[in-house]
Coordinates of C-alpha atoms in Angstrom, one line a residue:
X178 CA 98.2 98.0 88.7
X179 CA 98.8 100.5 85.9
X180 CA 96.8 103.8 85.7
X181 CA 96.4 105.9 82.6
X182 CA 95.1 109.5 83.3
X183 CA 95.2 110.6 79.8
X184 CA 91.5 110.3 79.2
X185 CA 90.7 112.6 82.2
X186 CA 92.8 115.4 80.9
X187 CA 90.9 118.2 79.2
X188 CA 87.5 116.6 79.7
X189 CA 84.4 118.4 81.1
X190 CA 84.8 118.1 84.0
X191 CA 88.4 117.3 83.7
X192 CA 91.9 118.0 85.2
X193 CA 95.0 119.4 83.5
X194 CA 98.6 118.3 84.0
X195 CA 99.3 121.6 85.7
X196 CA 96.5 121.1 88.2
X197 CA 97.8 117.6 89.0
X198 CA 101.3 119.1 89.5
X199 CA 100.0 121.5 92.0
X200 CA 97.8 118.8 93.7
X201 CA 101.0 116.7 94.1
X202 CA 102.2 118.9 96.8
X203 CA 99.1 118.0 98.8
X204 CA 99.6 114.3 97.9
X205 CA 103.1 114.4 99.5
X206 CA 101.8 115.9 102.7
X207 CA 98.9 113.3 102.8
X208 CA 101.4 110.5 102.2
X209 CA 103.4 111.6 105.2
X210 CA 100.2 111.4 107.3
X211 CA 99.4 108.0 105.9
X212 CA 102.9 106.6 106.6
X213 CA 102.8 108.0 110.2
X214 CA 99.4 106.3 110.6
X215 CA 100.9 103.0 109.4
X216 CA 104.0 103.3 111.6
X217 CA 101.7 103.7 114.7
X218 CA 99.2 101.1 113.5
X219 CA 96.5 103.7 114.0
X220 CA 92.9 102.6 113.4
X221 CA 92.2 102.4 109.7
X222 CA 95.8 103.0 108.6
X223 CA 96.6 99.5 110.0
X224 CA 94.8 98.1 107.0
X225 CA 97.7 99.2 104.8
X226 CA 100.0 97.1 107.0
X227 CA 98.1 93.8 106.3
X228 CA 100.8 92.5 103.8
X229 CA 103.1 92.4 106.8
X230 CA 100.7 91.5 109.6
X231 CA 98.4 89.0 108.2
X232 CA 99.0 85.5 109.6
X233 CA 98.5 83.1 106.6
X234 CA 99.5 80.1 108.7
X235 CA 96.7 80.8 111.1
X236 CA 94.3 80.9 108.2
X237 CA 95.5 77.6 106.8
X238 CA 95.3 76.1 110.3
X239 CA 91.7 77.2 110.8
X240 CA 90.5 75.7 107.6
X241 CA 92.6 72.5 107.6
X242 CA 90.0 70.4 109.5
X243 CA 87.6 70.7 106.6
X244 CA 88.6 68.2 104.1
X245 CA 87.3 68.0 100.6
X246 CA 84.2 70.3 101.0
X247 CA 81.8 70.8 98.2
X248 CA 80.9 74.3 99.2
X249 CA 81.9 77.1 101.6
X250 CA 79.1 79.4 102.9
X251 CA 80.1 82.7 104.4
X252 CA 77.6 84.3 106.7
X253 CA 78.5 88.0 107.0
X254 CA 77.4 91.3 105.6
X255 CA 79.2 94.3 103.9
X256 CA 83.0 94.1 104.5
X257 CA 82.6 90.8 106.2
X258 CA 81.7 89.2 102.9
X259 CA 82.5 91.4 99.9
X260 CA 86.3 91.0 100.0
X261 CA 86.0 87.2 100.1
X262 CA 83.3 87.2 97.5
X263 CA 85.6 89.4 95.2
X264 CA 88.5 86.9 95.5
X265 CA 86.2 83.9 95.1
X266 CA 84.4 85.1 92.0
X267 CA 87.7 86.3 90.4
X268 CA 89.8 83.2 91.1
X269 CA 87.4 80.2 91.4
X270 CA 88.1 77.3 89.0
X271 CA 85.8 74.5 88.0
X272 CA 87.4 72.1 90.5
X273 CA 87.2 74.5 93.5
X274 CA 84.5 74.2 96.2
X275 CA 81.6 76.6 95.3
X276 CA 81.5 79.7 97.4
X277 CA 78.3 81.2 98.6
X278 CA 77.5 84.3 100.7
X279 CA 74.6 85.0 102.9
X280 CA 74.9 88.8 103.2
X281 CA 71.2 89.7 103.2
X282 CA 68.3 88.5 105.3
X283 CA 65.7 88.2 102.4
X284 CA 63.9 85.1 103.6
X285 CA 63.2 83.8 100.1
X286 CA 66.7 84.0 99.1
X287 CA 68.0 82.4 102.3
X288 CA 65.6 79.5 102.1
X289 CA 66.3 78.8 98.4
X290 CA 70.1 78.9 99.0
X291 CA 69.9 76.5 102.0
X292 CA 67.7 74.1 100.0
X293 CA 70.2 74.0 97.3
X294 CA 73.4 73.3 99.3
X295 CA 74.8 69.9 100.2
X296 CA 74.9 70.8 103.9
X297 CA 76.8 67.7 104.9
X298 CA 79.7 68.9 102.7
X299 CA 79.4 72.6 103.3
X300 CA 81.8 74.6 105.4
X301 CA 80.2 77.5 107.2
X302 CA 82.2 80.7 108.1
X303 CA 80.5 83.2 110.3
X304 CA 82.1 86.6 110.2
X305 CA 81.3 89.5 112.6
X306 CA 83.9 91.5 114.5
X307 CA 81.4 92.3 117.3
X308 CA 79.5 89.1 117.3
X309 CA 76.3 91.1 117.5
X310 CA 75.6 92.0 113.9
X311 CA 71.9 91.3 113.7
X312 CA 71.7 90.1 110.0
X313 CA 74.7 87.9 110.4
X314 CA 73.7 86.3 113.7
X315 CA 70.0 85.9 112.4
X316 CA 71.2 84.1 109.3
X317 CA 73.6 81.9 111.3
X318 CA 70.8 80.7 113.6
X319 CA 68.8 79.9 110.5
X320 CA 71.7 78.0 108.9
X321 CA 72.5 76.1 112.2
X322 CA 68.9 75.0 112.5
X323 CA 68.8 73.9 108.8
X324 CA 72.0 71.8 109.3
X325 CA 70.5 70.2 112.4
X326 CA 67.3 69.4 110.6
X327 CA 69.3 67.7 107.9
X328 CA 71.1 65.6 110.5
X329 CA 74.3 67.5 110.1
X330 CA 76.5 68.3 113.2
X331 CA 77.0 72.0 112.6
X332 CA 79.9 72.1 115.0
X333 CA 81.9 70.0 112.8
X334 CA 81.2 72.1 109.7
X335 CA 81.6 75.6 111.2
X336 CA 84.4 78.1 112.0
X337 CA 84.1 81.7 113.1
X338 CA 86.0 84.9 112.3
X339 CA 85.4 87.5 115.0
X340 CA 86.8 89.8 117.7
X341 CA 88.3 88.9 121.1
X342 CA 85.0 89.0 122.8
X343 CA 81.3 88.8 122.0
X344 CA 78.7 86.1 121.1
X345 CA 80.7 84.4 118.3
X346 CA 83.8 84.3 120.5
X347 CA 81.9 82.8 123.3
X348 CA 80.3 80.2 120.8
X349 CA 83.6 79.2 119.5
X350 CA 84.9 78.5 123.0
X351 CA 81.8 76.7 124.1
X352 CA 81.8 74.3 121.1
X353 CA 85.6 74.3 120.4
X354 CA 85.1 75.7 116.9
X355 CA 88.1 76.8 114.8
X356 CA 88.3 80.6 114.9
X357 CA 90.2 83.3 113.3
X358 CA 90.7 86.9 114.8
X359 CA 89.4 90.0 113.0
X360 CA 92.5 92.3 112.9
X361 CA 92.6 95.2 115.2
X362 CA 92.2 98.6 113.6
X363 CA 91.0 97.4 110.3
X364 CA 87.4 98.4 109.3
X365 CA 85.5 95.7 107.6
X366 CA 85.6 97.3 104.1
X367 CA 89.4 97.3 104.3
X368 CA 89.7 93.7 105.5
X369 CA 89.8 91.8 102.1
X370 CA 93.5 91.0 102.6
X371 CA 93.1 89.8 106.2
X372 CA 91.7 86.8 107.8
X373 CA 88.2 88.1 106.9
X374 CA 88.8 88.0 103.2
X375 CA 91.4 85.2 102.8
X376 CA 89.8 82.3 104.6
X377 CA 87.4 81.3 101.6
X378 CA 90.4 81.7 99.2
X379 CA 92.4 79.2 101.4
X380 CA 89.4 76.7 101.4
X381 CA 89.3 77.0 97.6
X382 CA 93.0 76.3 97.4
X383 CA 94.3 79.7 96.0
X384 CA 97.7 81.0 96.5
X385 CA 97.6 83.1 99.6
X386 CA 101.3 83.8 99.4
X387 CA 100.8 85.3 95.9
X388 CA 98.0 87.4 97.1
X389 CA 100.1 88.8 100.0
X390 CA 103.1 89.2 97.6
X391 CA 101.0 91.4 95.2
X392 CA 99.7 93.6 98.0
X393 CA 103.2 93.8 99.6
X394 CA 104.7 95.0 96.2
X395 CA 102.0 97.6 96.1
X396 CA 102.7 98.7 99.6
X397 CA 106.4 99.0 98.9
X398 CA 105.6 101.1 95.9
X399 CA 103.8 103.9 97.8
X400 CA 105.7 107.2 97.4
X401 CA 104.9 110.8 98.0
X402 CA 104.0 111.6 94.4
X403 CA 100.9 110.8 92.4
X404 CA 103.2 110.6 89.3
X405 CA 105.1 107.7 90.8
X406 CA 102.3 105.8 92.6
X407 CA 99.4 104.3 90.7
X408 CA 97.2 104.2 93.8
X409 CA 97.8 107.9 94.5
X410 CA 97.4 108.8 90.8
X411 CA 93.8 107.2 90.9
X412 CA 92.8 108.6 94.3
X413 CA 94.1 112.1 93.7
X414 CA 92.6 112.4 90.2
X415 CA 89.3 111.0 91.5
X416 CA 89.4 113.7 94.2
X417 CA 90.3 116.4 91.9
X418 CA 87.5 115.5 89.5
X419 CA 84.9 115.4 92.3
X420 CA 85.8 119.0 93.1
X421 CA 85.1 119.8 89.3
X422 CA 81.7 118.2 89.4
X423 CA 82.3 114.5 88.7
X424 CA 80.2 113.4 91.7
X425 CA 79.7 109.8 90.3
X426 CA 82.4 107.3 89.7
X427 CA 81.3 104.4 87.4
X428 CA 83.5 101.4 88.0
X429 CA 83.4 99.4 84.8
X430 CA 85.6 96.3 84.6
X431 CA 86.0 94.5 81.3
X432 CA 86.3 91.0 82.8
X433 CA 83.3 89.0 84.0
X434 CA 85.4 87.7 86.9
X435 CA 85.8 91.2 88.2
X436 CA 82.2 92.1 88.4
X437 CA 82.1 91.5 92.2
X438 CA 85.2 93.7 92.5
X439 CA 83.0 96.5 91.3
X440 CA 80.6 95.8 94.2
X441 CA 83.6 95.7 96.7
X442 CA 84.7 99.1 95.3
X443 CA 81.3 100.6 95.8
X444 CA 81.2 99.8 99.5
X445 CA 84.8 100.9 99.9
X446 CA 84.3 104.3 98.1
X447 CA 80.8 105.1 99.5
X448 CA 81.2 104.1 103.2
X449 CA 84.7 105.7 103.5
X450 CA 84.2 109.0 101.6
X451 CA 80.5 109.9 102.0
X452 CA 80.8 112.2 104.9
X453 CA 79.8 115.8 105.7
X454 CA 78.1 116.3 102.4
X455 CA 81.2 115.2 100.5
X456 CA 82.2 112.1 98.6
X457 CA 81.7 110.5 95.2
X458 CA 78.9 108.2 94.5
X459 CA 80.1 104.8 93.1
X460 CA 78.1 103.2 90.2
X461 CA 78.6 99.6 89.1
X462 CA 78.8 98.6 85.4
X463 CA 80.3 95.7 83.4
X464 CA 82.0 96.0 80.1
X465 CA 81.0 95.2 77.4
X466 CA 77.4 94.5 78.7
X467 CA 76.7 98.0 79.9
X468 CA 77.9 99.7 76.8
X469 CA 74.4 98.8 75.6
X470 CA 72.6 100.4 78.5
X471 CA 74.5 102.7 81.0
X472 CA 77.0 104.1 78.5
X473 CA 74.3 106.2 76.9
X474 CA 73.8 108.1 80.2
X475 CA 77.6 108.4 80.8
X476 CA 78.2 109.8 77.4
X477 CA 75.1 111.9 76.8
X478 CA 73.7 112.6 80.2
X479 CA 74.6 115.1 82.9
X480 CA 78.3 116.1 83.0
X481 CA 78.7 114.8 86.5
X482 CA 80.6 111.4 86.0
X483 CA 84.0 109.8 86.0
X484 CA 84.2 106.4 84.3
X485 CA 86.8 104.0 85.6
X486 CA 87.7 101.3 82.9
X487 CA 89.4 98.2 84.3
X488 CA 90.9 95.2 82.4
X489 CA 93.5 92.6 82.5
X490 CA 96.4 92.8 80.0
X491 CA 96.4 89.0 79.7
X492 CA 93.5 86.7 79.7
X493 CA 92.4 83.3 78.3
X494 CA 91.0 83.7 74.8
X495 CA 88.4 81.9 72.5
X496 CA 88.5 82.1 68.7
X497 CA 85.4 83.2 66.7
X498 CA 84.6 80.8 63.9
X499 CA 84.3 82.0 60.4
X500 CA 80.8 82.8 59.1
X501 CA 79.1 82.8 55.6
X502 CA 77.1 85.9 56.6
X503 CA 78.7 88.8 54.8
X504 CA 77.8 91.4 57.4
X505 CA 79.8 89.4 60.1
X506 CA 82.7 88.2 58.1
X507 CA 85.0 90.7 59.7
X508 CA 84.6 88.7 63.0
X509 CA 85.8 85.4 61.5
X510 CA 89.5 84.7 62.4
X511 CA 89.5 87.1 65.4
X512 CA 88.7 86.2 69.0
X513 CA 86.4 87.1 71.8
X514 CA 89.3 88.6 73.6
X515 CA 90.1 90.9 70.7
X516 CA 86.5 91.9 70.4
X517 CA 86.3 92.8 74.1
X518 CA 89.5 94.8 73.9
X519 CA 88.1 96.6 70.9
X520 CA 84.9 97.4 73.0
X521 CA 87.1 98.6 75.8
X522 CA 89.1 100.9 73.5
X523 CA 85.8 102.1 71.8
X524 CA 84.1 103.0 75.0
X525 CA 87.1 105.0 76.2
X526 CA 87.3 106.8 72.9
X527 CA 83.6 107.5 73.0
X528 CA 83.9 109.1 76.4
X529 CA 86.9 111.2 75.3
X530 CA 85.1 112.4 72.2
X531 CA 82.1 113.4 74.3
X532 CA 84.3 115.2 76.9
X533 CA 83.6 112.7 79.8
X534 CA 86.6 112.0 82.0
X535 CA 87.8 108.4 82.1
X536 CA 90.7 106.7 83.9
X537 CA 92.2 103.5 82.6
X538 CA 93.3 100.9 85.2
X539 CA 95.0 97.7 84.0
X540 CA 96.3 94.6 85.9
X541 CA 98.6 91.9 84.5
X542 CA 96.0 89.2 84.8
X543 CA 93.1 88.0 86.9
X544 CA 95.3 86.1 89.2
X545 CA 96.3 86.1 92.9
X546 CA 99.3 88.4 92.7
X547 CA 97.4 91.0 90.5
X548 CA 94.3 90.9 92.7
X549 CA 96.4 91.4 95.9
X550 CA 97.9 94.5 94.2
X551 CA 94.6 95.8 92.9
X552 CA 92.7 95.5 96.1
X553 CA 95.6 97.1 98.1
X554 CA 96.1 100.0 95.8
X555 CA 92.3 100.8 95.6
X556 CA 92.3 100.9 99.4
X557 CA 95.3 103.2 99.4
X558 CA 93.7 105.3 96.7
X559 CA 90.6 105.6 99.0
X560 CA 92.7 106.6 102.0
X561 CA 94.5 109.2 100.0
X562 CA 91.3 110.7 98.7
X563 CA 90.0 110.8 102.3
X564 CA 93.1 112.6 103.4
X565 CA 92.9 115.2 100.6
X566 CA 89.2 115.7 101.4
X567 CA 89.7 115.9 105.1
X568 CA 87.0 113.4 105.9
X569 CA 86.9 110.7 108.6
X570 CA 87.7 107.8 106.1
X571 CA 87.5 105.0 108.7
X572 CA 84.2 105.7 110.4
X573 CA 80.6 105.0 109.3
X574 CA 78.2 106.9 111.6
X575 CA 75.3 106.7 109.2
X576 CA 75.6 103.0 109.0
X577 CA 75.7 102.7 112.9
X578 CA 72.6 104.9 113.1
X579 CA 70.7 102.5 111.0
X580 CA 71.9 99.5 113.0
X581 CA 70.8 101.1 116.2
X582 CA 67.4 101.8 114.7
X583 CA 66.9 98.3 113.5
X584 CA 67.9 96.8 116.9
X585 CA 65.4 99.1 118.7
X586 CA 62.6 98.1 116.4
X587 CA 63.3 94.4 117.1
X588 CA 63.4 94.9 120.9
X589 CA 67.1 94.6 121.1
X590 CA 67.5 97.8 123.3
X591 CA 66.2 101.2 123.9
X592 CA 67.6 103.2 121.0
X593 CA 66.3 106.7 120.3
X594 CA 66.9 106.2 116.6
X595 CA 64.1 103.7 116.5
X596 CA 61.7 106.5 117.4
X597 CA 62.3 108.1 114.1
X598 CA 60.5 105.3 112.3
X599 CA 57.2 106.3 114.1
X600 CA 57.8 110.0 113.2
X601 CA 58.1 109.2 109.4
X602 CA 55.8 111.2 107.2
X603 CA 53.9 109.2 104.6
X604 CA 51.9 110.0 101.5
X605 CA 50.1 106.9 100.3
X606 CA 48.7 106.6 96.8
X607 CA 46.7 103.4 96.1

């Protein structure tokens, strides 16, 4: 990816070239820690080794039994679904199997989705490292029953992605289901370039080798300076801006196919960096749509935001027909792509004019190689930010607290966190 920091210089809050020069010494030290973690395959840092360690043949082998599916349904939550969804939404073509994701337990949504699927031609991928994730297992039980009610042998349409032990591992052994291992030392939100994120891409026929090649090129490009490494340029500048008051990071891709990427980024950034009263709150926007809504706040609201503008340098285009309407004659002969690029440039200029920091991120195209690079480099940017902020990037204690509370409420064990629900103060207005 290509990172342009120019629109973050001199903003309010903003950074200067001199401050980035000083910060670069810390980046060099953080890079040494990151590389040491990679060499030792330490928890979390192992995610940055995935271009070397992911077994693409195992992924292809696991999905090979499912010939000519009409749809693939991933049952997972958070990082168990968002990486795959990002790739599916970015890369899917009209001839590919449709990809769906059950990542919530809203009963109305679940029932409507299952009613709409051709279950006899749907492949189900159940993803949970532990095999005990309540939402995932509950949804899978519902899906399995729906398939049985439709006369479909669920064992012939299902594979699992899980850890070395647990309920899903036992289920796969009992029913001889194809299975893929969740990689050791890789938190879910960093697993997009692993078996967790790539299985759906394989079913849809996308180029796994190109995805890995893009990520590998990004990994090879990591160096000890933010001025030489796009990932570090982004992570270090976001960190510096947070310290100057930019507590919100609005991720705004100018490509419809990258809208889910903004969701993936939001989990990566929030769950990794929101620790000990620190972090930067991710917001999700879409250009040019949200120029007509959220941009008003970004430009004229509190000075507490960084806006990240993302676009591909090359994309398919569509010409705009000429019109007899005088007020719109300037559009005739141009294209939708030119209009979208003009909207991108105008938004960036608008932010600069009002003193709001922005970072421009560009990729070559919305294709496998560019996406492999983009996902890897955003992960590396997040890890660097965590190193600079001295937070525990790869843990998620607040998430685990909520999981224990929910299990306790459902009778899944004696968890003291569940007692907090009964202690909640209420003030009801009817």
